[in-house]
Coordinates of N, CA and C in Angstrom, one line a residue:
X212 N 0.9 -1.0 0.1 CA 0.0 0.0 0.3 C 0.9 1.1 -0.2
X213 N 0.7 2.2 -0.9 CA 1.5 3.3 -1.0 C 1.1 4.2 -0.3
X214 N 1.8 5.3 0.4 CA 1.7 6.4 1.1 C 1.8 7.5 0.6
X215 N 1.4 8.9 0.7 CA 1.6 10.1 -0.1 C 3.0 10.7 0.8
X216 N 3.9 11.2 -0.1 CA 5.1 11.6 0.4 C 4.6 12.9 1.7
X217 N 5.6 12.8 2.5 CA 5.5 13.7 3.7 C 6.2 14.9 3.3
X218 N 5.6 15.8 3.5 CA 6.2 17.5 3.1 C 7.5 17.5 3.9
X219 N 8.3 18.0 3.1 CA 9.6 18.4 4.2 C 9.5 19.4 4.9
X220 N 10.4 19.6 6.1 CA 10.1 20.8 6.9 C 10.3 22.1 6.1
X221 N 11.2 22.2 5.2 CA 11.5 23.6 4.6 C 10.5 23.7 3.3
X222 N 9.6 22.9 3.1 CA 8.5 23.0 2.0 C 7.7 23.6 2.8
X223 N 7.3 22.9 4.0 CA 6.2 23.6 4.9 C 6.4 24.8 5.5
X224 N 7.6 25.3 5.6 CA 8.0 26.6 6.1 C 7.9 27.7 5.2
X225 N 8.2 27.2 3.8 CA 7.7 28.1 2.7 C 6.4 28.4 2.4
X226 N 5.6 27.3 2.4 CA 3.9 27.4 2.2 C 3.5 28.5 3.1
X227 N 3.9 28.2 4.6 CA 3.4 28.9 5.6 C 3.8 30.5 5.3
X228 N 5.1 30.8 5.1 CA 5.6 32.0 4.3 C 4.4 32.7 3.7
X229 N 4.5 31.8 2.2 CA 3.6 32.5 1.3 C 2.2 32.8 1.8
X230 N 1.5 31.8 2.6 CA 0.2 32.2 3.2 C 0.3 33.5 4.1
X231 N 1.2 33.4 5.1 CA 1.4 34.7 5.7 C 1.5 36.1 5.0
X232 N 2.2 36.0 3.9 CA 2.6 37.2 2.9 C 1.1 37.6 2.2
X233 N 0.4 36.6 1.9 CA -0.8 36.9 1.5 C -2.1 37.4 2.3
X234 N -2.1 36.7 3.2 CA -2.9 37.1 4.4 C -2.5 38.8 4.5
X235 N -1.4 39.1 4.9 CA -0.7 40.5 4.8 C -1.5 41.4 4.1
X236 N -1.1 40.9 2.7 CA -1.5 41.8 1.4 C -2.8 42.1 1.5
X237 N -3.6 41.1 1.6 CA -5.2 41.4 1.8 C -5.6 42.2 2.7
X238 N -4.8 41.8 3.8 CA -5.1 42.8 5.0 C -5.0 44.1 4.5
X239 N -3.9 44.5 4.0 CA -3.6 45.9 3.7 C -4.6 46.6 2.8
X240 N -4.9 45.6 1.6 CA -6.0 45.9 0.7 C -7.3 46.4 1.2
X241 N -7.7 45.4 2.2 CA -8.8 45.8 3.1 C -8.8 46.9 3.9
X242 N -7.6 47.2 4.6 CA -7.7 48.5 5.5 C -7.2 49.7 4.3
X243 N -7.1 49.7 2.9 CA -6.7 50.8 2.1 C -8.5 51.0 1.7
X244 N -9.1 50.0 1.4 CA -10.6 50.1 0.8 C -11.3 50.9 1.9
X245 N -11.0 50.4 3.0 CA -11.7 51.1 4.5 C -11.7 52.6 4.8
X246 N -10.0 52.8 4.5 CA -9.7 54.0 4.3 C -10.4 54.8 3.4
X247 N -10.3 54.4 2.3 CA -11.0 55.1 0.8 C -12.4 55.3 1.2
X248 N -13.2 54.5 1.9 CA -14.5 54.8 2.1 C -15.0 55.7 3.2
X249 N -13.8 55.6 4.4 CA -14.2 56.8 5.1 C -13.5 58.1 4.9
X250 N -12.8 58.3 3.8 CA -12.3 59.4 3.2 C -13.1 60.3 2.4
X251 N -14.0 59.2 1.8 CA -15.0 59.6 0.8 C -16.2 60.1 1.6
X252 N -16.6 59.4 2.5 CA -17.7 59.8 3.2 C -17.5 61.0 4.0
X253 N -16.3 61.2 4.4 CA -16.1 62.6 4.9 C -16.0 63.9 4.1
X254 N -15.4 63.4 3.0 CA -15.4 64.7 2.1 C -16.8 65.0 1.3
X255 N -18.1 64.0 1.3 CA -18.9 64.1 1.0 C -19.9 65.0 2.1
X256 N -19.9 64.7 3.4 CA -20.3 65.2 4.1 C -20.0 66.6 4.4
X257 N -18.4 67.1 4.3 CA -18.3 68.4 4.3 C -18.5 69.0 3.4
X258 N -18.9 68.3 1.9 CA -19.4 69.1 0.8 C -20.8 69.5 1.0
X259 N -21.3 68.6 1.5 CA -23.1 69.1 1.9 C -23.2 69.9 2.6
X260 N -22.5 70.0 3.8 CA -22.3 71.0 4.6 C -22.0 72.6 4.1
X261 N -20.7 72.5 3.4 CA -20.6 73.5 2.6 C -21.6 74.1 1.8
X262 N -22.3 73.4 1.0 CA -23.2 73.8 -0.1 C -24.1 74.7 0.9
X263 N -24.6 74.4 1.9 CA -25.6 75.3 2.8 C -25.1 76.6 3.4
X264 N -24.1 76.9 3.1 CA -23.3 77.9 3.8 C -22.9 79.2 2.8
X265 N -23.5 80.7 3.0 CA -23.4 81.6 2.3 C -21.9 82.2 2.6
X266 N -21.1 82.4 1.8 CA -19.6 82.5 1.6 C -19.6 83.8 1.5
X267 N -18.6 84.9 2.5 CA -18.1 86.3 2.2 C -16.6 86.1 1.5
X268 N -16.3 86.8 0.8 CA -15.0 87.0 0.2 C -14.4 88.2 0.6
X269 N -13.3 88.0 0.7 CA -12.0 89.3 1.0 C -11.0 89.1 0.3
X270 N -10.4 90.4 -0.2 CA -9.3 90.4 -1.1 C -8.2 91.5 -0.9
X271 N -7.0 91.2 -0.7 CA -5.9 92.2 -0.7 C -4.8 91.7 -1.7
X272 N -4.3 92.4 -2.4 CA -3.0 92.9 -3.1 C -1.6 93.2 -2.4
X273 N -0.7 92.6 -2.7 CA 0.5 92.9 -1.7 C 1.3 92.9 -2.8
X274 N 2.9 93.0 -2.7 CA 3.8 92.9 -3.0 C 4.8 92.0 -2.2
X275 N 5.3 90.8 -2.8 CA 6.0 90.1 -2.0 C 7.5 90.9 -1.8
X276 N 8.0 90.3 -0.4 CA 9.5 90.6 -0.4 C 10.6 90.0 -1.4
X277 N 11.6 90.6 -1.5 CA 12.4 89.8 -2.0 C 13.3 88.6 -1.3
X278 N 13.0 88.8 -0.1 CA 13.5 88.0 0.6 C 12.8 86.6 1.5
X279 N 13.5 85.6 1.0 CA 12.6 84.3 1.0 C 12.9 83.7 2.7
X280 N 12.5 84.7 3.4 CA 12.9 84.2 5.0 C 11.6 84.1 5.7
X281 N 11.3 83.6 7.1 CA 10.2 83.5 7.6 C 10.0 84.8 8.1
X282 N 11.0 85.8 8.6 CA 11.0 87.1 8.9 C 10.2 88.0 8.0
X283 N 10.5 87.8 6.6 CA 10.2 88.6 5.8 C 8.7 88.1 4.9
X284 N 8.2 86.9 5.6 CA 7.0 86.2 5.0 C 5.9 87.2 4.6
X285 N 5.0 86.9 3.5 CA 4.1 87.5 3.4 C 2.8 87.0 4.3
X286 N 2.1 87.9 4.7 CA 1.0 87.3 5.8 C -0.4 87.0 5.0
X287 N -0.9 86.0 5.0 CA -1.9 85.6 4.3 C -3.5 85.3 5.2
X288 N -3.1 85.6 6.5 CA -4.5 85.6 7.1 C -4.1 84.5 8.5
X289 N -5.6 84.4 8.9 CA -5.7 83.6 10.1 C -6.7 82.4 9.8
X290 N -6.2 81.3 10.0 CA -6.9 80.0 9.8 C -7.7 79.8 10.8
X291 N -9.2 79.8 10.9 CA -10.2 79.7 12.0 C -10.8 78.4 11.7
X292 N -11.1 77.4 12.3 CA -12.0 76.2 12.1 C -13.3 76.5 11.8
X293 N -13.8 75.9 11.0 CA -15.2 76.1 10.6 C -15.7 77.6 10.2
X294 N -14.4 78.5 9.9 CA -14.9 79.7 9.6 C -14.0 80.3 8.2
X295 N -12.9 80.3 8.2 CA -12.1 80.8 7.2 C -11.2 79.9 6.2
X296 N -11.2 80.5 5.0 CA -10.5 79.4 4.1 C -9.4 80.5 3.4
X297 N -8.2 80.2 3.4 CA -7.2 81.5 3.1 C -6.4 80.6 1.7
X298 N -6.4 81.6 0.8 CA -6.0 81.5 -0.6 C -4.9 82.5 -1.1
X299 N -3.9 81.7 -1.7 CA -2.8 82.7 -2.3 C -2.6 82.4 -3.6
X300 N -2.3 83.6 -4.3 CA -2.2 83.2 -5.9 C -0.8 83.9 -6.3
X301 N 0.0 83.4 -6.9 CA 1.4 84.0 -6.9 C 2.1 83.3 -8.1
X302 N 3.3 83.8 -8.3 CA 4.2 82.9 -9.5 C 5.6 83.2 -8.9
X303 N 7.0 82.3 -9.3 CA 7.9 82.2 -8.7 C 8.7 82.1 -10.0
X304 N 10.0 82.9 -10.1 CA 10.7 83.0 -11.2 C 11.7 81.7 -11.2
X305 N 12.4 81.6 -12.2 CA 13.2 80.2 -12.4 C 14.7 80.4 -11.3
X306 N 14.8 81.8 -11.1 CA 16.0 81.7 -10.2 C 15.9 82.2 -8.8
X307 N 14.8 82.4 -8.6 CA 14.0 82.8 -7.1 C 14.4 82.1 -6.0
X308 N 14.7 82.2 -4.7 CA 15.1 81.6 -4.0 C 13.8 80.8 -3.2
X309 N 13.0 81.6 -3.3 CA 11.6 80.7 -2.8 C 10.6 82.0 -2.4
X310 N 9.2 81.6 -1.8 CA 8.4 82.6 -1.8 C 8.0 81.8 -0.3
X311 N 7.8 82.9 0.8 CA 7.4 82.2 2.1 C 5.9 83.3 2.6
X312 N 4.9 82.3 2.8 CA 3.8 82.9 3.5 C 3.4 82.7 5.0
X313 N 3.1 83.5 5.4 CA 2.7 83.1 7.0 C 1.2 83.1 7.3
X314 N 0.7 81.9 7.9 CA -0.4 81.6 8.5 C -0.5 81.3 10.0
X315 N -1.6 82.0 10.4 CA -1.9 81.7 11.9 C -3.2 80.7 12.1
X316 N -2.7 79.5 12.6 CA -3.7 78.7 13.1 C -4.3 79.1 14.5
X317 N -5.9 79.3 14.5 CA -6.5 80.2 15.9 C -6.3 79.0 16.7
X318 N -6.9 77.9 16.3 CA -7.2 76.5 17.2 C -6.9 75.4 16.3
X319 N -6.4 74.5 17.1 CA -6.1 73.2 16.8 C -7.2 72.3 15.8
X320 N -6.8 71.6 14.8 CA -7.8 70.9 14.1 C -7.0 70.2 12.9
X321 N -8.0 69.6 12.1 CA -7.4 68.6 11.0 C -7.4 70.0 9.7
X322 N -6.2 70.5 9.5 CA -6.2 71.1 8.2 C -6.1 70.5 7.0
X323 N -6.1 71.4 5.7 CA -6.1 70.8 4.4 C -5.5 71.9 3.8
X324 N -4.9 71.1 2.4 CA -4.1 72.2 1.8 C -4.3 71.5 0.5
X325 N -4.7 72.6 -0.4 CA -4.4 72.1 -1.8 C -3.6 73.1 -2.7
X326 N -3.0 72.5 -3.8 CA -2.0 73.5 -4.3 C -2.3 73.2 -6.0
X327 N -2.5 74.1 -6.9 CA -2.4 74.0 -8.1 C -1.3 74.7 -8.7
X328 N -0.5 74.4 -9.8 CA 0.1 75.3 -10.6 C 1.1 74.4 -11.5
X329 N 2.0 75.1 -12.1 CA 2.9 74.5 -13.1 C 3.9 73.5 -12.3
X330 N 4.3 72.6 -12.9 CA 5.1 71.5 -12.4 C 6.2 72.1 -12.0
X331 N 7.3 71.4 -11.4 CA 8.5 71.9 -10.9 C 8.2 72.4 -9.6
X332 N 7.1 72.4 -8.7 CA 7.3 73.2 -7.5 C 7.2 72.4 -6.2
X333 N 8.1 73.2 -5.2 CA 8.3 72.4 -3.7 C 7.5 73.0 -3.0
X334 N 6.5 72.4 -2.1 CA 5.8 73.4 -1.2 C 6.2 72.5 0.2
X335 N 6.5 73.4 1.3 CA 6.7 73.0 2.6 C 6.2 73.9 3.4
X336 N 5.6 73.3 4.8 CA 4.8 73.9 5.5 C 5.8 73.6 7.0
X337 N 6.2 74.8 7.5 CA 7.3 74.9 8.6 C 6.6 75.4 9.6
X338 N 7.3 75.1 11.3 CA 6.7 75.8 12.2 C 7.2 77.2 12.3
X339 N 6.6 77.6 13.5 CA 7.3 79.2 13.5 C 8.6 79.1 13.9
X340 N 9.3 78.0 14.3 CA 10.7 78.0 14.5 C 11.5 77.3 13.4
X341 N 10.7 77.1 12.1 CA 11.4 76.7 10.9 C 11.6 75.3 10.8
X342 N 11.4 74.2 11.6 CA 10.9 73.0 11.5 C 10.3 72.7 10.7
X343 N 10.5 71.6 9.7 CA 9.6 71.3 8.7 C 8.5 70.5 9.0
X344 N 7.1 70.5 8.6 CA 6.0 69.7 9.4 C 5.9 68.9 8.2
X345 N 5.6 69.7 6.9 CA 5.3 68.7 5.7 C 6.0 69.1 4.6
X346 N 6.1 68.3 3.8 CA 6.9 68.5 2.7 C 6.2 67.5 1.4
X347 N 6.0 68.5 0.1 CA 5.6 67.6 -0.7 C 6.6 66.8 -1.9
X348 N 7.8 66.8 -1.3 CA 9.0 66.1 -2.0 C 8.4 64.9 -1.4
X349 N 8.7 63.6 -2.5 CA 8.6 62.4 -2.1 C 9.6 61.7 -1.4
X350 N 9.5 60.5 -0.3 CA 10.4 59.9 0.3 C 11.3 60.4 1.2
X351 N 11.0 61.4 2.0 CA 11.3 62.2 3.1 C 10.8 61.7 4.4
X352 N 9.9 60.5 4.5 CA 9.5 60.1 5.7 C 8.5 60.6 6.3
X353 N 8.4 61.1 7.5 CA 7.2 61.4 8.0 C 6.9 62.8 7.6
X354 N 7.5 63.9 7.2 CA 7.4 64.9 6.4 C 6.4 64.8 4.9
X355 N 6.8 63.7 4.3 CA 6.0 63.5 2.9 C 4.8 62.9 3.6
X356 N 4.6 62.0 4.5 CA 3.3 61.3 5.1 C 2.5 62.5 5.4
X357 N 3.0 63.5 6.1 CA 2.4 64.5 6.7 C 1.4 65.4 5.8
X358 N 2.4 65.5 4.5 CA 1.9 66.4 3.5 C 0.9 65.9 2.8
X359 N 0.7 64.5 2.5 CA -0.2 63.6 2.0 C -1.4 63.9 2.8
X360 N -1.3 63.6 4.3 CA -2.3 63.8 5.1 C -3.0 65.3 5.1
X361 N -2.4 66.2 5.1 CA -2.6 67.6 4.9 C -3.6 67.5 3.4
X362 N -3.1 67.0 2.3 CA -4.1 67.2 1.3 C -5.3 66.4 1.2
X363 N -5.5 65.3 2.2 CA -6.7 64.6 2.3 C -7.5 65.4 3.4
X364 N -6.9 66.6 4.2 CA -7.4 67.1 5.8 C -7.5 66.1 6.5
X365 N -6.8 65.4 6.6 CA -6.5 64.3 7.9 C -5.3 64.9 9.1
X366 N -4.4 65.8 8.7 CA -3.6 66.1 9.6 C -3.7 67.2 10.7
X367 N -3.8 67.0 11.8 CA -3.8 67.8 13.0 C -3.0 68.9 13.0
X368 N -3.2 70.1 12.9 CA -2.3 71.1 13.2 C -2.6 71.8 14.8
X369 N -1.9 72.0 15.5 CA -1.9 72.4 16.6 C -1.9 74.1 16.5
X370 N -2.4 74.5 17.2 CA -2.7 76.3 17.2 C -1.2 76.7 17.2
X371 N -1.1 78.0 16.4 CA 0.1 78.8 16.4 C 0.5 79.4 14.7
X372 N 1.7 80.0 14.8 CA 1.9 80.3 13.4 C 2.7 79.4 12.7
X373 N 2.4 79.3 11.3 CA 3.1 78.4 10.3 C 3.6 79.5 9.4
X374 N 4.6 78.7 8.3 CA 5.0 79.2 7.2 C 5.0 78.1 6.0
X375 N 4.4 78.9 5.0 CA 4.4 77.8 3.7 C 5.6 78.3 2.7
X376 N 6.6 77.7 2.6 CA 7.4 77.9 1.6 C 7.4 77.3 0.2
X377 N 7.2 78.1 -0.8 CA 7.4 77.7 -2.5 C 8.6 77.7 -3.0
X378 N 9.3 76.8 -3.6 CA 10.6 76.8 -4.1 C 10.5 75.9 -5.5
X379 N 11.5 76.3 -6.3 CA 11.7 75.3 -7.4 C 12.0 74.0 -6.7
X380 N 11.8 73.0 -7.4 CA 12.4 71.5 -6.9 C 13.7 71.2 -7.4
X381 N 14.2 71.9 -8.0 CA 15.5 71.4 -8.3 C 15.7 70.5 -9.1
X382 N 14.8 70.0 -10.0 CA 14.9 69.0 -10.6 C 15.3 69.2 -12.4
X383 N 15.7 70.2 -12.5 CA 15.9 70.6 -13.7 C 15.1 71.6 -14.4
X384 N 15.3 71.9 -15.5 CA 14.2 72.8 -16.4 C 12.9 72.4 -16.6
X385 N 11.8 73.0 -16.4 CA 10.5 72.6 -16.8 C 10.0 73.1 -18.3
X386 N 9.5 72.2 -19.2 CA 9.1 73.0 -20.0 C 7.5 73.2 -20.4
X387 N 6.8 73.7 -21.1 CA 5.5 73.4 -21.4 C 5.2 73.0 -22.5
X388 N 4.0 73.0 -23.0 CA 3.5 71.9 -24.0 C 4.1 72.3 -25.4
X389 N 4.7 73.4 -25.5 CA 5.3 73.7 -26.7 C 6.8 73.4 -26.7
X390 N 7.4 73.0 -25.8 CA 8.9 72.6 -25.4 C 9.8 73.8 -25.0
X391 N 8.8 75.0 -24.9 CA 9.6 76.1 -24.3 C 9.9 76.2 -22.6
X392 N 11.1 76.5 -22.2 CA 11.6 76.5 -21.0 C 11.0 77.6 -20.0
X393 N 10.1 77.4 -19.1 CA 9.0 77.9 -18.3 C 10.3 78.7 -17.1
X394 N 10.1 80.2 -17.5 CA 11.0 81.0 -16.7 C 10.3 81.7 -15.6
X395 N 8.8 81.2 -15.5 CA 8.2 81.5 -14.2 C 6.9 80.8 -14.4
X396 N 6.8 80.2 -12.8 CA 5.9 78.8 -12.6 C 4.6 79.7 -11.8
X397 N 3.4 79.5 -12.3 CA 2.2 80.0 -11.3 C 1.8 79.0 -10.6
X398 N 1.2 79.6 -9.7 CA 0.6 78.4 -8.6 C -0.5 79.3 -7.6
X399 N -1.4 78.6 -7.1 CA -2.1 78.9 -6.1 C -2.4 77.5 -5.1
X400 N -2.5 78.4 -3.6 CA -2.6 77.7 -2.5 C -3.4 77.9 -1.8
X401 N -4.2 76.8 -1.2 CA -5.6 76.9 -0.3 C -5.4 76.0 0.9
X402 N -5.8 77.0 2.0 CA -5.6 76.5 3.2 C -7.2 76.5 4.0
X403 N -7.6 75.5 4.4 CA -9.1 75.1 5.3 C -8.9 74.3 6.3
X404 N -9.8 74.5 7.2 CA -10.1 73.9 8.2 C -11.4 73.4 8.5
X405 N -12.0 72.3 7.9 CA -13.5 72.0 8.2 C -14.1 72.8 6.9
X406 N -15.4 73.2 7.3 CA -16.2 74.3 6.4 C -15.7 75.7 6.5
X407 N -16.2 76.5 5.3 CA -15.6 77.9 5.6 C -16.8 78.9 5.3
X408 N -16.7 79.8 5.7 CA -18.0 81.1 5.9 C -17.1 82.2 5.2
X409 N -15.8 82.5 5.2 CA -15.3 83.7 4.7 C -13.9 83.0 3.9
X410 N -13.7 83.5 2.6 CA -12.9 83.4 1.7 C -12.3 84.4 1.9
X411 N -10.6 84.4 2.3 CA -9.6 85.2 2.3 C -8.8 85.4 1.3
X412 N -8.8 85.9 -0.2 CA -7.9 85.8 -1.1 C -6.6 87.0 -0.8
X413 N -5.5 86.3 -1.1 CA -4.3 87.2 -1.2 C -3.5 87.1 -2.4
X414 N -3.3 88.1 -3.3 CA -2.8 88.1 -4.7 C -1.3 88.9 -4.6
X415 N -0.2 87.7 -4.2 CA 0.7 88.1 -4.1 C 2.0 88.5 -5.3
X416 N 2.1 89.7 -5.5 CA 2.7 90.2 -6.6 C 4.4 90.3 -6.6
X417 N 5.2 90.1 -7.7 CA 6.5 90.0 -7.6 C 7.2 91.3 -7.0
X418 N 8.0 91.7 -6.4 CA 8.7 92.6 -5.6 C 9.4 93.6 -6.8
X419 N 9.1 94.9 -6.6 CA 9.6 95.8 -7.2 C 11.3 96.2 -6.6
X420 N 12.3 96.6 -7.6 CA 13.3 97.2 -7.3 C 13.5 97.9 -5.9
X421 N 14.2 97.2 -4.9 CA 14.1 98.4 -3.9 C 13.2 97.9 -2.9
X422 N 12.3 96.9 -3.0 CA 11.4 96.3 -1.8 C 11.7 95.6 -1.0
X423 N 11.4 96.0 0.5 CA 11.8 95.0 1.5 C 10.6 94.3 2.0
X424 N 10.5 94.3 3.2 CA 9.5 93.7 3.8 C 8.0 93.9 3.5
X425 N 7.1 93.1 3.1 CA 6.0 93.8 2.3 C 5.2 94.3 3.5
X426 N 4.4 95.5 3.3 CA 3.6 96.0 4.4 C 2.1 96.4 4.0
X427 N 1.4 95.9 5.0 CA -0.1 96.0 5.1 C -0.6 97.0 5.2
X428 N -1.5 97.5 4.0 CA -2.2 99.0 4.6 C -3.2 98.7 5.6
X429 N -3.9 100.0 6.0 CA -4.9 100.0 7.3 C -6.1 99.4 6.6
X430 N -6.3 99.3 5.5 CA -7.8 98.6 5.0 C -7.5 96.9 4.9
X431 N -6.2 96.7 4.6 CA -5.9 95.3 4.7 C -5.9 94.8 6.0
X432 N -5.5 95.8 7.0 CA -5.4 94.8 8.4 C -6.7 95.1 8.8
X433 N -7.5 95.7 8.5 CA -9.0 95.5 8.8 C -9.5 94.8 8.4
X434 N -9.2 94.1 7.3 CA -9.7 92.8 6.6 C -9.5 91.5 7.5
X435 N -8.3 91.4 7.9 CA -7.6 90.6 8.4 C -8.5 90.4 10.2
X436 N -8.4 91.5 10.7 CA -8.9 91.5 11.8 C -10.4 91.1 11.8
X437 N -11.2 91.7 10.8 CA -12.7 91.1 10.4 C -12.7 89.6 10.5
X438 N -11.5 88.9 9.9 CA -11.8 87.4 9.9 C -11.4 86.7 11.1
X439 N -10.7 87.4 11.6 CA -10.2 86.5 13.1 C -11.1 86.9 14.1
X440 N -11.9 88.1 14.1 CA -13.0 88.3 15.1 C -14.6 87.7 14.5
X441 N -14.2 87.2 13.1 CA -15.7 86.5 12.9 C -16.9 87.4 12.6
X442 N -16.5 88.8 12.4 CA -17.6 89.6 12.1 C -18.2 89.1 10.7
X443 N -19.7 89.6 10.7 CA -20.4 89.3 9.5 C -20.8 90.4 8.6
X444 N -20.3 90.4 7.5 CA -20.6 91.3 6.4 C -20.8 90.7 5.3
X445 N -22.1 90.7 4.7 CA -22.6 90.2 3.6 C -22.1 91.0 2.6
X446 N -21.2 89.9 1.7 CA -20.7 90.4 0.4 C -20.8 89.4 -0.7
X447 N -21.7 88.7 -0.5 CA -22.0 87.6 -1.7 C -21.5 86.3 -1.5
X448 N -21.7 85.5 -2.4 CA -21.3 83.9 -2.5 C -19.6 83.8 -3.3
X449 N -19.2 83.2 -2.9 CA -17.7 83.0 -3.6 C -17.7 81.9 -4.4
X450 N -17.0 81.7 -5.3 CA -16.7 80.8 -6.4 C -16.4 79.3 -5.6
X451 N -16.9 78.2 -6.3 CA -16.9 76.9 -5.7 C -15.3 76.3 -5.9
X452 N -14.8 77.0 -7.1 CA -13.9 76.5 -7.9 C -12.7 77.4 -8.0
X453 N -12.5 77.9 -6.8 CA -11.5 79.3 -6.6 C -10.0 78.8 -7.2
X454 N -9.8 77.7 -7.0 CA -8.5 77.3 -7.3 C -8.4 77.1 -8.7
X455 N -9.3 76.1 -9.3 CA -9.4 75.6 -10.7 C -9.2 76.7 -11.7
X456 N -10.0 78.1 -11.2 CA -10.1 79.0 -12.2 C -8.8 80.2 -12.0
X457 N -8.3 80.2 -11.2 CA -7.4 81.3 -10.4 C -6.2 81.3 -11.5
X458 N -5.6 80.0 -12.2 CA -4.6 80.2 -12.8 C -4.7 80.3 -14.2
X459 N -6.0 80.0 -14.8 CA -6.4 79.6 -16.3 C -7.7 80.4 -16.5
X460 N -8.5 80.9 -15.4 CA -9.4 81.8 -16.0 C -10.5 81.1 -16.2

């Protein structure tokens, strides 16, 4: 009477390893699907709540400082949870060292960042002390992960001052659809925390020769104070595709 061969110890161990790896992959896929479903439900809920809000729009125009330091940063406003959304529109030249914008986060909450623009840009979010919190560059570990979380609105920012730095990514010249090298890259950045009732737009123009740290007018400071104090001035509805229309009209 013949009997089936008994698997060797090595063969059994290999089979167990394959099963374990397969189980782990399936578990990861299941978790990714669950995360996607949760993210979609969260986005839909936020969109539904936002659609019921009448939004007020405020705008200021400034000239950027020629210095790419936190001390010379262009202030784009205060991020107030479920109240304000901050938008900045600008461009960076080929040899620029970078643009720096200051954001004050009033209370801790899950913030979201949206960035549109020409290719070849790097965006970093830094603490008031200059430590990089989030970085759009891939492969930098936790700072890259934090940036991806910020894009989804899943990263909790503590209250305080932050700086957004925009630079060329250093990966060589970027060409347009006709093959011409871009000497200036347009971009738009948007930050929010939950829904918003006030849209605060900053148009940051290139500095002129001899310009230093940008100064805000009395009127611009009053607008910022209105946002911080959450006073109500009905100025109509804002566009729902502000970033999409900002660069290309």
